[in-house]
Structure formats: structure tokens, C-alpha cells
């Protein structure tokens, strides 16, 4: 954060920095610049003695009529005339004669910044531009404050007349530098000033909105609304002073623009005090804050008066403004000595704002001629607040993230025991919200996978070897189930029960991929001298109840349904047929259009616990590719032989299955049916023989 502040400060000062004006001193209304190099020193402020013609328009000037001179930039207020000192109200012309280099090739320009409160530029007697409309009385006069660039004629001798009029402000005259330079330089500098003020306004807007949003998220943090209001006041002053970028976007009348300028000025002091009071209420006096609030309220009511009256406050309010800053500085130093949290950067920021504000006040009163820097200092000040709050938020966020990480790890640990998919289908976002008896009815596809002859196999292993083997096996099949949109409901010894809530084909695809993975696993086992394993997979689709079972001290997620029992029984049927993957007829019928695999019908099979037998189907893709291809090639012949068996035409069936076994001796299903044909045939002979 400190590096960020350093970068911001460099950026702001690089933006504020510009080629400074060289102060030229005119004498008796004449300035000789014939030897001046506009390459080395491009901007020349035409200061010094300008010839002064009171209550005279340029067209009425007769130089013999006056020998009055006024050192510019300066207001004409208090200028001694025969009948007494001048007030700010009136109109006057200022004349300066210039001598430039005869060989000057560049296009020269005159930049006139805002003056109080309207002006017109005449060069060699020709009107070239200005702001507002100066006139000899209030009816002919239109106030406006803005900067103007005019192109000077290509001649070495130039007479400049500035016609100034003021009937609304307390002060009148030329209070900003009048600058001569090349046109390109003048246009570039004016554009840069507007860009700088736009950038400062954007930063203040962003920071203000940022703290306003923070306030809405945390209403107890009153300091956030304080910095928002202070940033808003400085933003309003930034867009209504200087180059007044507000009028670049909106046609704001002078009367409103002037009141916005003073309104922002009146309220910046109490709002700044209020901000610090909310942070350090033990160190700041509430009565002092009330005093400045009252003063600003009274001055704000004064804005209802004509400008000639409320602008007089500019002579008094700077004292209160600087006093407010000094009081804040003292209280901040007191907080710093008491080692209040984050008081040091706030003390530095306030000192910076106070110096900048003092500069702006002196510049506005024409005591010094610099530039407005308070907005830039406020941006730095606000960034210090961002850093201060950022450090506080970072500490809070660190603790929150550590807690969140612990919760994430805890949730991840629980998800290994209760799958997040299980909770999702139960309608719970977190295991903390699960309660005994929670349940939901769903239609899903159930997959059972069991290692054949595992009991005998496990007896040859030590307990540790059993665990290592099962974990190695489950590490291979578990990800396949999840990859195909399923989740493991439970492990039952060496058996796996998985649920597929979305698509039946997900379960069939997972079963085929599991058999592929097992063949690869068996290859690794063979290389290590271990015996291969065979896994039977049964699949059934049906309605089930998914819920939480147990008692208050011990609960678990489980699935209860006749469909689950049937899926388990179908897995057992794989042993009967020595098949790899067997699915129920219900699953086959629902998935047949998009099954995407090869299959063959088996038979109706009696299921323990069910009155009616169940028709089952074998998925041929569960075998290795070579065997699957051979079985697929004889599928039609198999169907004819099975049909003969079901018609009890055992002779035809025996002939058909025998031919199938000649082609595929390892076809365990055809061999089973051939044995059944022989048994049925022998049984028939015995019945007729008896």
C-alpha cells in the first residue's frame, strides 16, 4: 500500500507540474520581448505596469487621456483615483504594447485565464475573444469565467487591450497571469490543465463512492460517510474552480457556478472536522465541530443574497478555514502522542491539506500567484485514508480468510464422508443444516459394483494389504463415477454403490469406463505378480428415498428403496452369467434410444424378495474390445438361439448355441444357455419316459 501511495503522489505531481511562466516586467505599458527565446522559455507572463483606463472601453481609449498604470496581475480594488479609491464594481481597459522578434516564425498566442468577472481581448484594435460580455453598465454586461486562447497576428509590434467589467463580485480586475507563448504550447498546457482536473475529479468521485458503499455495508462506520462527504465537497470545488470543467459538460449559469464554488468552500472545513471527530471522538471536541457547522450554515444561508454581498465572506472565511485546519492538526497531534491507531498517516495527510489550502487561499486573494493544489493534496489525503482503512480491512480479511479456509477444509473433510451432491439433492447447502429425518423422493439410476470372490481373495492378504488393495482399486473407479455426473453413496466392503441423478446413460458409460480401468489395473497387477480381479456391475433405474437416517448423536446419509435392493440383486446376476455389466429391463427401455453401446438380451431371472421375475440385459462393451467385437458379430445368431430356447425348441437351441461356442468358446452366456438346454431336454425325456 505504501508503494501505491508513492506512485499516486508521483503521478499527481507529474500531472500538476507544468512549464512555469517567466515573469516579464512591463514598464509604463511597454514590454520588449524582441530578444526573448520562446524555445528555451516558452511561457511569458505579461506582468508589470499596464496602462489603466478607468470606465473606458478600448474603442474610447485616447492614450493622452490617462497616465495611470496598474501592476498586474492585481485587482483594481483600492486603486487611488482623484475622487478616492476604487471599489470592485465598474469597467476598465488595460493596455500593453509588445515588441517581438522581427524574425519570429512561430504562430504566437495569448492565454487569458479567468478574470473578475468578464473580459474581452483586443489586439491591434481587433476583437479576438473573451469570456462573457463586458459593458459600461449592468444591463450591457454578462458575467462568465473561463480561460481563452487567441492567436496573435504575425507582426513584431502588438498592442493588447484587455477590457474588464465587474458588477457582481466584490473584486474586479486582472488577477490571473496573461501569458504569451506559441499557439501549440498554449493549447497543450490548457488541455493538460483540464485533463488534470478531470482526473482529480474522477479520483475523488471514485473514492467518494467507494466510502459511501462501505458505509451502506457497515452503518456503524460513521467515518466512512464523513470521508465521503468531505470528498464530495472537494469534488464540487474542483469542478467549479480552476478551469471549471463542469461547464465543459453542462451549461451552468455564472450565478449557480459561483454559488457552487462558495458552497463547497464553506462546507469543506466542518466536514473535514466531522470526519476526524468520528475517528477520534476522545481527542476532538464536539463543541468545536458544532461551531464550524453553525458558521457554515449561516454562510450557506448568505448564498441566497446577491453575489456582491456573499463574496465579501472571502475576506473573512479564510481565517476560519485555516483556524479549522490548525485545530484539527493540534487534535491529531494529541491523538498521535496517545498512540492512537493510524494517527500518524492522518497527521501527515492533514498537514499536507493545510499547506495546500493555505496556498489556495493566498492564490485566490492574489497575494501570491501559484496554482490551485488543494484538490491534489486532498487526493493524496484520501488515498492515505484508503491505506489506513485498507490495513484495517486487511487485518480483518486475513482473519476472515483464515476462518474461511478452516471452514473450507472442514467442509472438504465432511464431503469425503457425505458427498456434496447428496446434500444438494437433499436441498441442503451445507452439512451444518442437515437434520435427522430430512428426506426427498427422487428417480435415479443406481449402480452396484462388486469384486468377485473377494472373500477368498482377501484371505490371502494381511489386513494392511487388504486396505491398500481396496484403496488402490477405489482410487481408479471413484473418479470415473464423478466424471460421469454420478456420486458414490457408500462403500460396502469391496462393493461400491453409486447414484446417477441426471441421465441413465451416465451410469452405463461409467460402468464401461470402469471395466476399461480394471483391465489396465490388472495389467499393472500382472507386472507385479498379483492375480487379476473381476468386477461385476449391476444397474437399475427407479424411484428412491434419499435422506438422513440414525439418531441425534449418530446420523448418516443413506438411500432406501426397492430399486436399490434390485440393483444390488442385478449385480449378483453377473456372477450367474459370468457377465461384466448387466442392466435391468427398466434401465434398458428408458436408455435404449441414446444408449450408445451394444447389448444382448439375457433372460428373466427370479430375484430374491420379488414375486415376479426380472428381465435383464447384458452390455457387451464391458468386455475387452476383441471379445466384445466377436460377441457383437454373432449377436443375430445369439438372438435366434435364445428365441428357440424360449420357445422350448431345445434341439434348435442346442444347435444354435453349439455353433456360437464353436466361434467363441469363452462366451459364458451361450455356454450357460447350452447347459440349460441339455438339462431341459433330459428332464423332458425323463418325464415322457416315466
XYZ file of C-alpha atoms in Angstrom:
690
model
C 0.000 0.000 0.000
C 2.861 2.399 0.748
C 4.253 1.757 -2.719
C 0.819 2.544 -4.167
C 0.721 5.855 -2.292
C 4.199 6.718 -3.553
C 3.120 6.016 -7.145
C -0.034 8.125 -6.699
C 1.969 11.056 -5.315
C 4.418 10.867 -8.223
C 1.539 10.690 -10.687
C -0.209 13.696 -9.180
C 2.883 15.860 -9.057
C 3.799 14.866 -12.594
C 0.332 15.950 -13.652
C 0.486 19.170 -11.647
C 3.938 20.008 -12.889
C 4.000 22.183 -15.945
C 6.389 24.566 -17.598
C 6.287 27.640 -15.404
C 5.693 31.190 -16.529
C 8.638 33.513 -16.884
C 7.711 36.794 -15.212
C 8.302 39.667 -17.599
C 8.081 43.161 -16.106
C 6.444 45.728 -18.332
C 7.298 49.351 -17.756
C 4.947 52.228 -18.479
C 2.751 49.976 -20.618
C 5.554 48.641 -22.814
C 7.367 45.291 -22.883
C 10.262 44.414 -25.163
C 10.475 40.671 -25.951
C 12.473 41.012 -29.156
C 15.420 39.163 -27.634
C 13.400 36.520 -25.833
C 13.733 32.832 -26.866
C 10.367 31.078 -26.766
C 12.189 27.788 -27.295
C 14.068 27.948 -24.004
C 11.320 29.752 -22.059
C 8.038 29.087 -23.871
C 5.646 30.873 -21.463
C 5.995 34.558 -20.597
C 3.618 36.167 -18.088
C 2.959 39.765 -19.111
C 3.289 41.234 -15.643
C 4.243 44.734 -14.643
C 2.819 48.134 -15.454
C -0.165 48.095 -17.811
C -1.733 51.359 -18.786
C -5.024 51.725 -16.958
C -8.147 53.409 -18.370
C -10.982 53.507 -15.871
C -14.581 53.404 -17.141
C -13.250 53.275 -20.705
C -13.802 50.740 -23.493
C -10.893 50.030 -25.905
C -12.635 51.895 -28.701
C -12.768 55.003 -26.490
C -9.102 54.997 -25.492
C -7.093 58.106 -26.062
C -3.703 57.461 -24.580
C -3.194 61.124 -23.778
C -6.261 60.972 -21.534
C -4.520 58.897 -18.886
C -1.123 58.295 -17.409
C -2.365 55.740 -14.895
C -0.589 52.397 -14.577
C -1.544 49.253 -12.649
C 0.869 46.454 -11.820
C -0.720 43.213 -12.993
C -1.915 40.741 -12.017
C -3.897 42.655 -9.430
C -7.455 43.700 -8.627
C -8.279 47.342 -9.136
C -9.942 47.500 -5.714
C -8.424 50.334 -3.699
C -6.663 51.946 -6.674
C -6.272 55.641 -5.864
C -8.183 57.991 -8.118
C -8.688 61.749 -7.781
C -12.090 61.189 -6.216
C -10.980 58.347 -3.939
C -10.129 54.601 -4.044
C -11.958 52.336 -6.460
C -14.386 49.637 -5.415
C -14.685 46.318 -7.235
C -17.664 47.471 -9.351
C -17.075 49.073 -12.730
C -15.302 48.568 -16.038
C -11.834 49.421 -17.329
C -9.348 48.792 -20.107
C -5.758 47.664 -19.689
C -3.263 48.287 -22.488
C 0.176 46.829 -23.120
C 2.407 47.309 -26.134
C 4.671 44.407 -27.080
C 7.777 44.258 -29.192
C 8.544 40.760 -30.558
C 11.425 39.444 -32.648
C 11.113 40.507 -36.300
C 12.174 37.041 -37.452
C 9.744 35.104 -35.256
C 8.283 32.298 -37.414
C 6.038 30.530 -34.915
C 2.329 31.290 -34.549
C 2.021 33.155 -31.261
C -0.942 33.098 -28.923
C -2.223 34.916 -25.871
C -3.718 32.909 -22.985
C -6.044 34.786 -20.660
C -7.332 32.780 -17.722
C -10.466 33.618 -15.732
C -10.740 37.258 -14.605
C -13.306 39.015 -12.413
C -15.808 38.680 -13.925
C -15.920 39.202 -17.723
C -13.348 40.284 -20.261
C -12.720 40.933 -23.938
C -9.384 40.679 -25.756
C -8.454 43.229 -28.424
C -5.206 43.007 -30.380
C -4.193 45.929 -32.570
C -7.736 47.242 -32.188
C -9.414 43.986 -33.304
C -11.649 41.910 -31.028
C -10.331 38.302 -30.824
C -12.261 36.682 -27.993
C -13.026 36.686 -24.288
C -15.429 35.453 -21.637
C -18.891 36.828 -21.054
C -19.669 40.339 -22.216
C -18.076 43.379 -20.537
C -20.003 46.615 -20.703
C -20.305 50.110 -19.271
C -23.310 49.193 -17.109
C -25.039 46.158 -15.655
C -27.591 45.976 -18.455
C -24.900 45.568 -21.119
C -22.901 43.114 -19.017
C -22.902 39.287 -18.960
C -20.599 37.603 -16.398
C -18.604 34.483 -17.238
C -15.341 32.965 -16.014
C -13.242 30.787 -18.293
C -9.854 30.646 -19.993
C -9.367 31.856 -23.564
C -6.594 31.392 -26.130
C -6.372 33.823 -29.042
C -3.955 33.743 -31.982
C -1.809 36.848 -32.345
C -1.154 38.467 -35.735
C 2.166 37.772 -37.489
C 3.756 41.110 -36.660
C 6.515 42.185 -34.318
C 4.622 45.130 -32.807
C 1.441 44.267 -30.932
C -0.939 46.318 -28.832
C -3.026 44.297 -26.377
C -6.165 45.754 -24.822
C -7.980 43.812 -22.102
C -11.442 45.146 -21.414
C -12.659 44.042 -17.933
C -16.085 44.566 -16.380
C -17.498 43.510 -12.998
C -20.865 44.278 -11.445
C -21.460 41.212 -9.266
C -18.249 40.282 -7.441
C -16.573 42.068 -4.559
C -13.377 42.394 -6.592
C -12.709 43.381 -10.166
C -9.722 43.444 -12.447
C -6.998 41.132 -13.702
C -5.961 38.680 -11.011
C -4.520 35.863 -13.157
C -1.449 35.890 -15.390
C -1.848 36.934 -19.000
C 0.584 34.686 -20.875
C 2.152 34.865 -24.321
C 3.552 31.707 -25.948
C 3.429 29.749 -29.159
C -0.070 28.582 -30.025
C 0.826 24.867 -29.787
C 2.296 25.320 -26.311
C -0.686 27.348 -25.113
C -3.229 24.840 -26.370
C -1.246 21.908 -24.954
C -0.983 23.454 -21.484
C -4.662 24.403 -21.294
C -5.669 20.900 -22.393
C -3.359 19.381 -19.804
C -4.884 21.508 -17.065
C -8.364 20.344 -17.987
C -7.228 16.717 -18.137
C -5.571 17.040 -14.732
C -8.695 18.485 -13.156
C -10.834 15.833 -14.822
C -8.529 13.135 -13.490
C -8.616 14.584 -9.972
C -12.400 14.799 -10.146
C -12.632 11.195 -11.293
C -10.425 10.008 -8.432
C -12.454 11.987 -5.901
C -15.686 10.606 -7.369
C -14.419 7.041 -7.217
C -13.113 7.357 -3.661
C -16.289 9.100 -2.525
C -18.495 6.364 -3.986
C -16.183 3.723 -2.520
C -16.600 5.068 1.010
C -20.323 5.594 0.504
C -20.712 1.927 -0.444
C -18.613 0.986 2.585
C -20.991 2.982 4.755
C -24.053 1.166 3.401
C -22.371 -2.152 4.144
C -21.404 -1.025 7.643
C -23.649 1.671 9.092
C -21.618 1.693 12.297
C -18.582 3.020 10.410
C -19.553 6.712 10.542
C -16.061 7.752 9.486
C -16.789 6.345 6.018
C -19.728 8.696 5.454
C -17.518 11.508 6.799
C -14.791 10.958 4.211
C -17.471 10.585 1.509
C -18.967 13.993 2.346
C -15.551 15.650 2.520
C -14.530 14.104 -0.833
C -17.846 15.296 -2.310
C -17.202 18.858 -1.098
C -13.690 18.901 -2.590
C -15.025 17.358 -5.809
C -17.599 20.145 -6.060
C -14.876 22.754 -5.549
C -12.601 21.077 -8.117
C -15.196 21.186 -10.889
C -16.355 24.729 -10.037
C -12.940 26.421 -9.779
C -9.733 26.474 -11.823
C -10.656 25.616 -15.398
C -14.203 24.886 -14.177
C -14.550 21.598 -16.020
C -18.210 21.484 -15.010
C -19.068 23.947 -17.780
C -17.342 21.662 -20.301
C -20.234 19.236 -19.836
C -23.148 21.394 -18.672
C -24.288 24.901 -19.485
C -24.184 26.213 -15.904
C -25.027 29.916 -15.423
C -22.434 32.066 -13.696
C -24.748 32.708 -10.743
C -25.044 28.986 -9.985
C -21.377 28.239 -10.653
C -20.269 30.956 -8.234
C -22.578 29.661 -5.504
C -21.348 26.083 -6.006
C -17.788 27.329 -5.572
C -18.596 29.068 -2.299
C -20.852 26.269 -1.042
C -18.068 23.711 -1.452
C -15.663 26.050 0.285
C -17.954 26.749 3.237
C -18.580 23.071 3.970
C -15.181 21.509 3.367
C -13.896 22.683 6.787
C -16.708 21.355 9.051
C -16.980 18.114 7.083
C -13.251 17.521 7.474
C -13.513 18.186 11.198
C -16.511 15.855 11.469
C -14.557 13.099 9.741
C -11.726 13.234 12.265
C -14.188 13.515 15.149
C -15.799 10.200 14.135
C -12.369 8.507 14.182
C -11.010 10.054 17.403
C -14.045 11.182 19.455
C -11.974 11.077 22.657
C -9.453 13.617 21.310
C -11.669 16.003 19.301
C -14.060 18.497 20.839
C -17.687 18.168 19.778
C -18.309 21.858 20.614
C -15.663 22.988 18.124
C -17.334 20.906 15.439
C -20.724 22.413 16.305
C -19.237 25.904 15.997
C -17.941 25.274 12.474
C -21.208 23.625 11.455
C -23.124 26.669 12.679
C -20.767 29.057 10.904
C -21.059 27.157 7.602
C -24.851 27.023 7.926
C -25.048 30.795 8.370
C -22.708 31.398 5.432
C -24.746 28.986 3.300
C -27.895 30.991 4.011
C -25.922 34.027 2.839
C -25.706 32.453 -0.622
C -29.346 33.448 -1.071
C -28.132 37.067 -1.248
C -26.701 38.669 -4.415
C -23.025 37.780 -5.106
C -21.856 41.313 -4.305
C -22.698 40.530 -0.667
C -21.807 36.871 -0.112
C -18.470 37.192 -1.946
C -17.404 39.537 0.829
C -17.103 36.462 3.036
C -13.991 35.545 1.081
C -12.176 38.173 3.168
C -13.276 36.599 6.457
C -13.843 32.876 5.938
C -10.197 32.032 5.067
C -9.340 32.861 8.665
C -11.916 30.376 9.913
C -10.838 27.833 7.290
C -7.173 27.933 8.290
C -8.114 28.027 12.003
C -10.161 24.869 11.499
C -7.138 23.172 9.930
C -4.864 24.273 12.753
C -7.276 22.960 15.386
C -7.536 19.616 13.580
C -3.749 19.467 13.384
C -3.433 20.068 17.137
C -6.019 17.420 17.980
C -4.398 14.952 15.587
C -1.042 15.546 17.207
C -2.667 14.837 20.564
C -4.034 11.543 19.156
C -0.604 10.726 17.779
C 1.057 11.322 21.154
C -1.508 8.968 22.700
C -0.502 6.410 20.060
C -3.967 6.133 18.579
C -4.199 3.599 15.790
C -3.368 5.018 12.331
C -2.976 8.578 13.700
C 0.456 9.108 12.088
C -0.603 8.895 8.408
C -3.669 11.013 9.183
C -1.459 13.659 10.800
C 0.780 13.741 7.736
C -2.202 13.944 5.392
C -3.805 16.788 7.342
C -0.563 18.770 7.353
C -0.396 18.384 3.579
C -4.017 19.539 3.152
C -3.480 22.544 5.422
C -0.418 23.723 3.476
C -2.224 23.271 0.157
C -5.370 25.036 1.432
C -3.295 27.987 2.651
C -1.664 28.214 -0.780
C -5.082 28.229 -2.490
C -6.451 30.932 -0.210
C -3.453 33.205 -0.819
C -3.648 32.493 -4.555
C -7.378 33.310 -4.649
C -6.744 36.595 -2.825
C -3.927 37.482 -5.271
C -1.321 37.635 -2.517
C 0.684 35.008 -4.387
C 0.406 33.716 -7.940
C 0.792 29.954 -7.980
C -1.965 27.489 -8.810
C -4.724 25.573 -7.008
C -3.177 22.485 -5.394
C -5.683 21.673 -2.634
C -7.633 19.150 -4.767
C -4.433 17.227 -5.498
C -3.453 17.271 -1.823
C -6.924 16.017 -0.913
C -6.497 13.121 -3.330
C -3.266 12.178 -1.545
C -5.014 12.669 1.791
C -7.898 10.438 0.731
C -5.504 7.768 -0.509
C -3.906 7.858 2.931
C -7.352 7.104 4.327
C -7.722 4.263 1.846
C -4.372 2.890 3.024
C -5.401 3.314 6.657
C -8.690 1.517 6.144
C -7.022 -0.951 3.836
C -4.671 -2.014 6.604
C -7.592 -2.405 8.972
C -9.616 -4.292 6.384
C -6.597 -6.429 5.511
C -6.234 -7.488 9.132
C -9.929 -8.282 9.276
C -9.826 -10.018 5.914
C -6.812 -12.088 6.960
C -8.698 -13.379 9.952
C -11.801 -13.930 7.836
C -9.834 -15.777 5.162
C -8.145 -17.939 7.774
C -11.536 -18.766 9.217
C -12.957 -19.358 5.728
C -10.016 -21.622 4.906
C -10.651 -23.603 8.061
C -14.322 -23.858 7.151
C -13.407 -24.900 3.620
C -11.075 -27.586 4.903
C -13.734 -28.731 7.344
C -16.368 -28.778 4.601
C -13.958 -30.633 2.317
C -13.337 -33.190 5.049
C -17.063 -33.688 5.635
C -17.664 -34.032 1.876
C -15.467 -37.118 1.923
C -17.988 -38.728 4.240
C -21.192 -37.115 2.986
C -20.957 -36.154 -0.715
C -21.887 -32.575 -1.552
C -24.082 -33.968 -4.351
C -26.034 -35.884 -1.721
C -26.632 -32.655 0.210
C -27.551 -30.811 -2.984
C -30.288 -33.289 -3.868
C -31.439 -33.186 -0.272
C -31.838 -29.421 -0.690
C -29.083 -28.511 1.780
C -26.206 -26.136 1.030
C -24.095 -27.247 3.969
C -23.836 -30.275 6.230
C -24.478 -27.954 9.197
C -28.092 -27.601 8.104
C -28.774 -31.329 7.905
C -31.191 -32.717 10.464
C -32.468 -36.142 11.334
C -35.408 -37.146 9.179
C -34.589 -34.913 6.203
C -35.591 -36.794 3.053
C -36.564 -36.345 -0.568
C -38.089 -38.535 -3.284
C -36.028 -38.844 -6.478
C -35.794 -41.020 -9.564
C -32.194 -42.056 -10.120
C -30.071 -44.769 -11.644
C -28.290 -46.998 -9.118
C -25.002 -48.719 -9.897
C -23.557 -51.552 -7.830
C -20.014 -52.792 -8.470
C -18.590 -55.785 -6.599
C -15.298 -57.658 -6.771
C -15.951 -61.343 -7.432
C -14.746 -63.896 -4.917
C -13.301 -61.143 -2.765
C -13.742 -63.138 0.436
C -11.465 -65.909 -0.784
C -9.122 -63.363 -2.338
C -8.836 -61.294 0.838
C -7.985 -64.310 2.958
C -4.608 -64.483 1.184
C -3.798 -60.890 2.257
C -2.917 -59.270 5.546
C -5.316 -56.599 6.906
C -2.956 -53.846 5.722
C -2.672 -55.417 2.258
C -6.458 -55.620 2.106
C -6.783 -51.915 2.835
C -4.029 -50.999 0.403
C -5.597 -53.106 -2.340
C -9.110 -51.727 -1.853
C -7.870 -48.121 -1.733
C -5.839 -48.697 -4.902
C -8.884 -50.161 -6.646
C -11.308 -47.469 -5.441
C -8.880 -44.693 -6.417
C -9.341 -45.870 -10.012
C -13.106 -46.311 -10.169
C -14.192 -43.390 -7.937
C -13.086 -40.585 -10.275
C -14.799 -42.324 -13.221
C -18.125 -42.206 -11.386
C -17.747 -38.493 -10.598
C -16.562 -37.713 -14.123
C -19.830 -39.162 -15.441
C -22.033 -36.994 -13.212
C -22.529 -39.593 -10.508
C -21.538 -39.762 -6.860
C -20.644 -42.574 -4.518
C -23.309 -43.077 -1.891
C -21.422 -45.641 0.154
C -18.777 -48.343 0.225
C -19.978 -51.744 1.381
C -16.771 -53.646 1.966
C -15.396 -54.199 -1.516
C -18.676 -53.126 -3.149
C -19.452 -49.634 -4.427
C -22.920 -48.109 -4.567
C -23.181 -45.059 -6.801
C -26.099 -42.848 -7.813
C -26.614 -41.089 -11.149
C -29.316 -38.432 -10.779
C -29.408 -36.954 -14.292
C -29.028 -39.367 -17.200
C -29.219 -43.166 -17.356
C -26.501 -43.195 -19.979
C -24.127 -41.624 -17.446
C -24.322 -44.818 -15.386
C -23.826 -47.142 -18.380
C -20.905 -45.052 -19.649
C -19.337 -45.083 -16.178
C -19.694 -48.882 -16.000
C -17.962 -49.350 -19.373
C -15.123 -46.998 -18.395
C -14.748 -48.758 -15.037
C -14.252 -52.096 -16.815
C -11.630 -50.455 -19.065
C -9.832 -49.108 -15.992
C -9.943 -52.521 -14.299
C -8.309 -54.170 -17.337
C -5.499 -51.599 -17.175
C -5.237 -52.177 -13.433
C -4.979 -55.913 -13.986
C -2.087 -55.271 -16.359
C -0.234 -53.462 -13.578
C -1.075 -56.265 -11.152
C 0.245 -58.893 -13.575
C 3.539 -56.997 -13.866
C 3.836 -57.142 -10.085
C 2.982 -60.850 -9.916
C -0.525 -60.337 -8.465
C -3.592 -62.226 -9.619
C -6.147 -60.267 -11.693
C -9.559 -59.256 -10.359
C -13.005 -59.352 -11.940
C -15.759 -56.893 -11.143
C -19.441 -57.345 -11.832
C -21.593 -54.246 -12.301
C -25.380 -54.133 -11.984
C -27.512 -51.135 -12.944
C -31.180 -50.363 -12.309
C -33.315 -47.213 -12.570
C -36.175 -46.427 -10.214
C -37.652 -44.214 -7.527
C -35.857 -43.933 -4.231
C -35.879 -42.038 -0.969
C -32.727 -40.088 -0.209
C -32.398 -38.873 3.368
C -30.766 -38.785 6.799
C -31.016 -41.882 8.954
C -29.889 -42.598 12.508
C -30.330 -40.866 15.848
C -29.356 -37.447 17.165
C -25.878 -38.493 18.242
C -25.086 -40.507 15.131
C -26.519 -39.814 11.675
C -25.625 -40.720 8.128
C -26.944 -40.108 4.662
C -28.485 -43.125 3.013
C -30.845 -44.279 0.276
C -33.816 -46.529 0.933
C -35.763 -48.087 -1.905
C -36.796 -51.351 -3.526
C -34.894 -50.055 -6.563
C -31.655 -50.080 -4.552
C -32.223 -53.687 -3.487
C -32.995 -54.663 -7.073
C -29.808 -53.004 -8.378
C -27.833 -54.998 -5.809
C -29.529 -58.237 -6.908
C -28.813 -57.484 -10.570
C -25.139 -57.082 -9.720
C -25.351 -60.588 -8.231
C -26.795 -61.881 -11.502
C -23.481 -61.034 -13.223
C -21.997 -63.986 -11.363
C -24.706 -66.293 -12.736
C -23.948 -65.330 -16.342
C -20.227 -64.590 -15.758
C -21.006 -61.212 -17.318
C -19.307 -57.895 -16.730
C -22.222 -55.417 -16.952
C -25.891 -56.267 -16.557
C -28.732 -53.756 -16.552
C -32.415 -54.106 -15.806
C -35.075 -54.002 -18.494
C -36.400 -50.741 -16.977
C -33.000 -49.113 -17.420
C -32.651 -50.577 -20.916
C -36.064 -49.349 -22.077
C -35.514 -45.793 -20.795
C -31.995 -45.554 -22.229
C -32.265 -47.586 -25.417
C -32.654 -44.580 -27.726
C -29.432 -42.990 -26.502
C -27.635 -45.964 -25.021
C -24.761 -45.765 -27.488
C -23.490 -49.269 -26.620
C -24.008 -52.824 -27.825
C -26.163 -55.173 -25.823
C -27.900 -58.531 -25.891
C -30.915 -59.857 -24.033
C -30.347 -62.415 -21.311
C -33.391 -63.879 -19.620
C -35.983 -63.446 -16.986
C -34.379 -64.039 -13.642
C -36.003 -64.703 -10.308
C -34.977 -62.083 -7.758
C -34.964 -62.895 -4.079
C -37.705 -60.971 -2.348
C -39.684 -60.250 -5.523
C -42.711 -62.201 -6.713
C -42.206 -61.545 -10.422
C -39.027 -62.337 -12.282
C -36.970 -59.524 -13.798
C -35.748 -59.336 -17.375
C -32.092 -58.357 -17.661
C -29.807 -57.165 -20.475
C -26.048 -57.511 -20.915
C -23.886 -54.578 -22.134
C -21.293 -56.162 -24.422
C -18.895 -53.195 -24.286
C -17.935 -54.274 -20.790
C -15.599 -56.921 -22.224
C -12.211 -56.281 -23.727
C -12.504 -54.840 -27.263
C -11.542 -58.093 -29.018
C -14.098 -60.235 -27.217
C -16.754 -57.516 -27.490
C -16.225 -57.391 -31.265
C -16.656 -61.176 -31.568
C -19.829 -61.151 -29.487
C -21.251 -58.240 -31.462
C -20.561 -60.095 -34.718
C -22.689 -63.126 -33.657
C -25.401 -61.115 -31.937
C -28.079 -62.010 -34.510
C -27.288 -65.736 -34.275
C -27.428 -65.488 -30.495
C -30.852 -63.834 -30.686
C -32.178 -66.726 -32.855
C -30.785 -69.371 -30.479
C -32.257 -67.539 -27.450
C -35.626 -67.343 -29.184
C -35.562 -71.137 -29.798
C -34.723 -71.699 -26.110
C -37.647 -69.576 -25.011
C -39.967 -71.492 -27.421
C -38.669 -74.676 -25.767
C -37.336 -75.892 -29.127
C -34.294 -77.294 -27.409
C -32.907 -79.113 -30.421
C -32.711 -75.906 -32.437
C -31.423 -74.014 -29.403
C -28.707 -76.602 -28.729
C -27.623 -76.440 -32.347
C -27.553 -72.647 -32.276
C -25.637 -72.259 -29.008
C -23.188 -75.008 -30.015
C -22.308 -73.136 -33.198
C -21.891 -69.945 -31.167
C -19.469 -71.667 -28.807
C -17.502 -73.057 -31.718
C -16.853 -69.478 -32.780
C -16.456 -68.061 -29.246
C -15.517 -70.697 -26.704
C -15.283 -68.011 -23.987
C -18.913 -66.952 -24.445
C -20.074 -67.812 -20.922
C -23.669 -66.760 -21.572
C -24.074 -69.109 -24.580
C -22.488 -71.909 -22.552
C -24.960 -71.320 -19.705
C -27.896 -71.474 -22.073
C -26.499 -74.607 -23.781
C -26.288 -76.329 -20.403
C -29.830 -75.286 -19.655
C -30.987 -76.703 -22.986
C -29.404 -80.069 -22.220
C -30.900 -80.095 -18.710
C -34.336 -79.219 -20.053
C -34.059 -81.851 -22.784
C -33.036 -84.547 -20.296
C -35.824 -83.517 -17.967
C -38.324 -83.784 -20.806
C -37.107 -87.322 -21.701
C -37.411 -88.448 -18.100
C -40.918 -87.076 -17.834
C -42.070 -88.818 -21.043
C -40.078 -91.962 -20.211
C -41.795 -92.348 -16.903
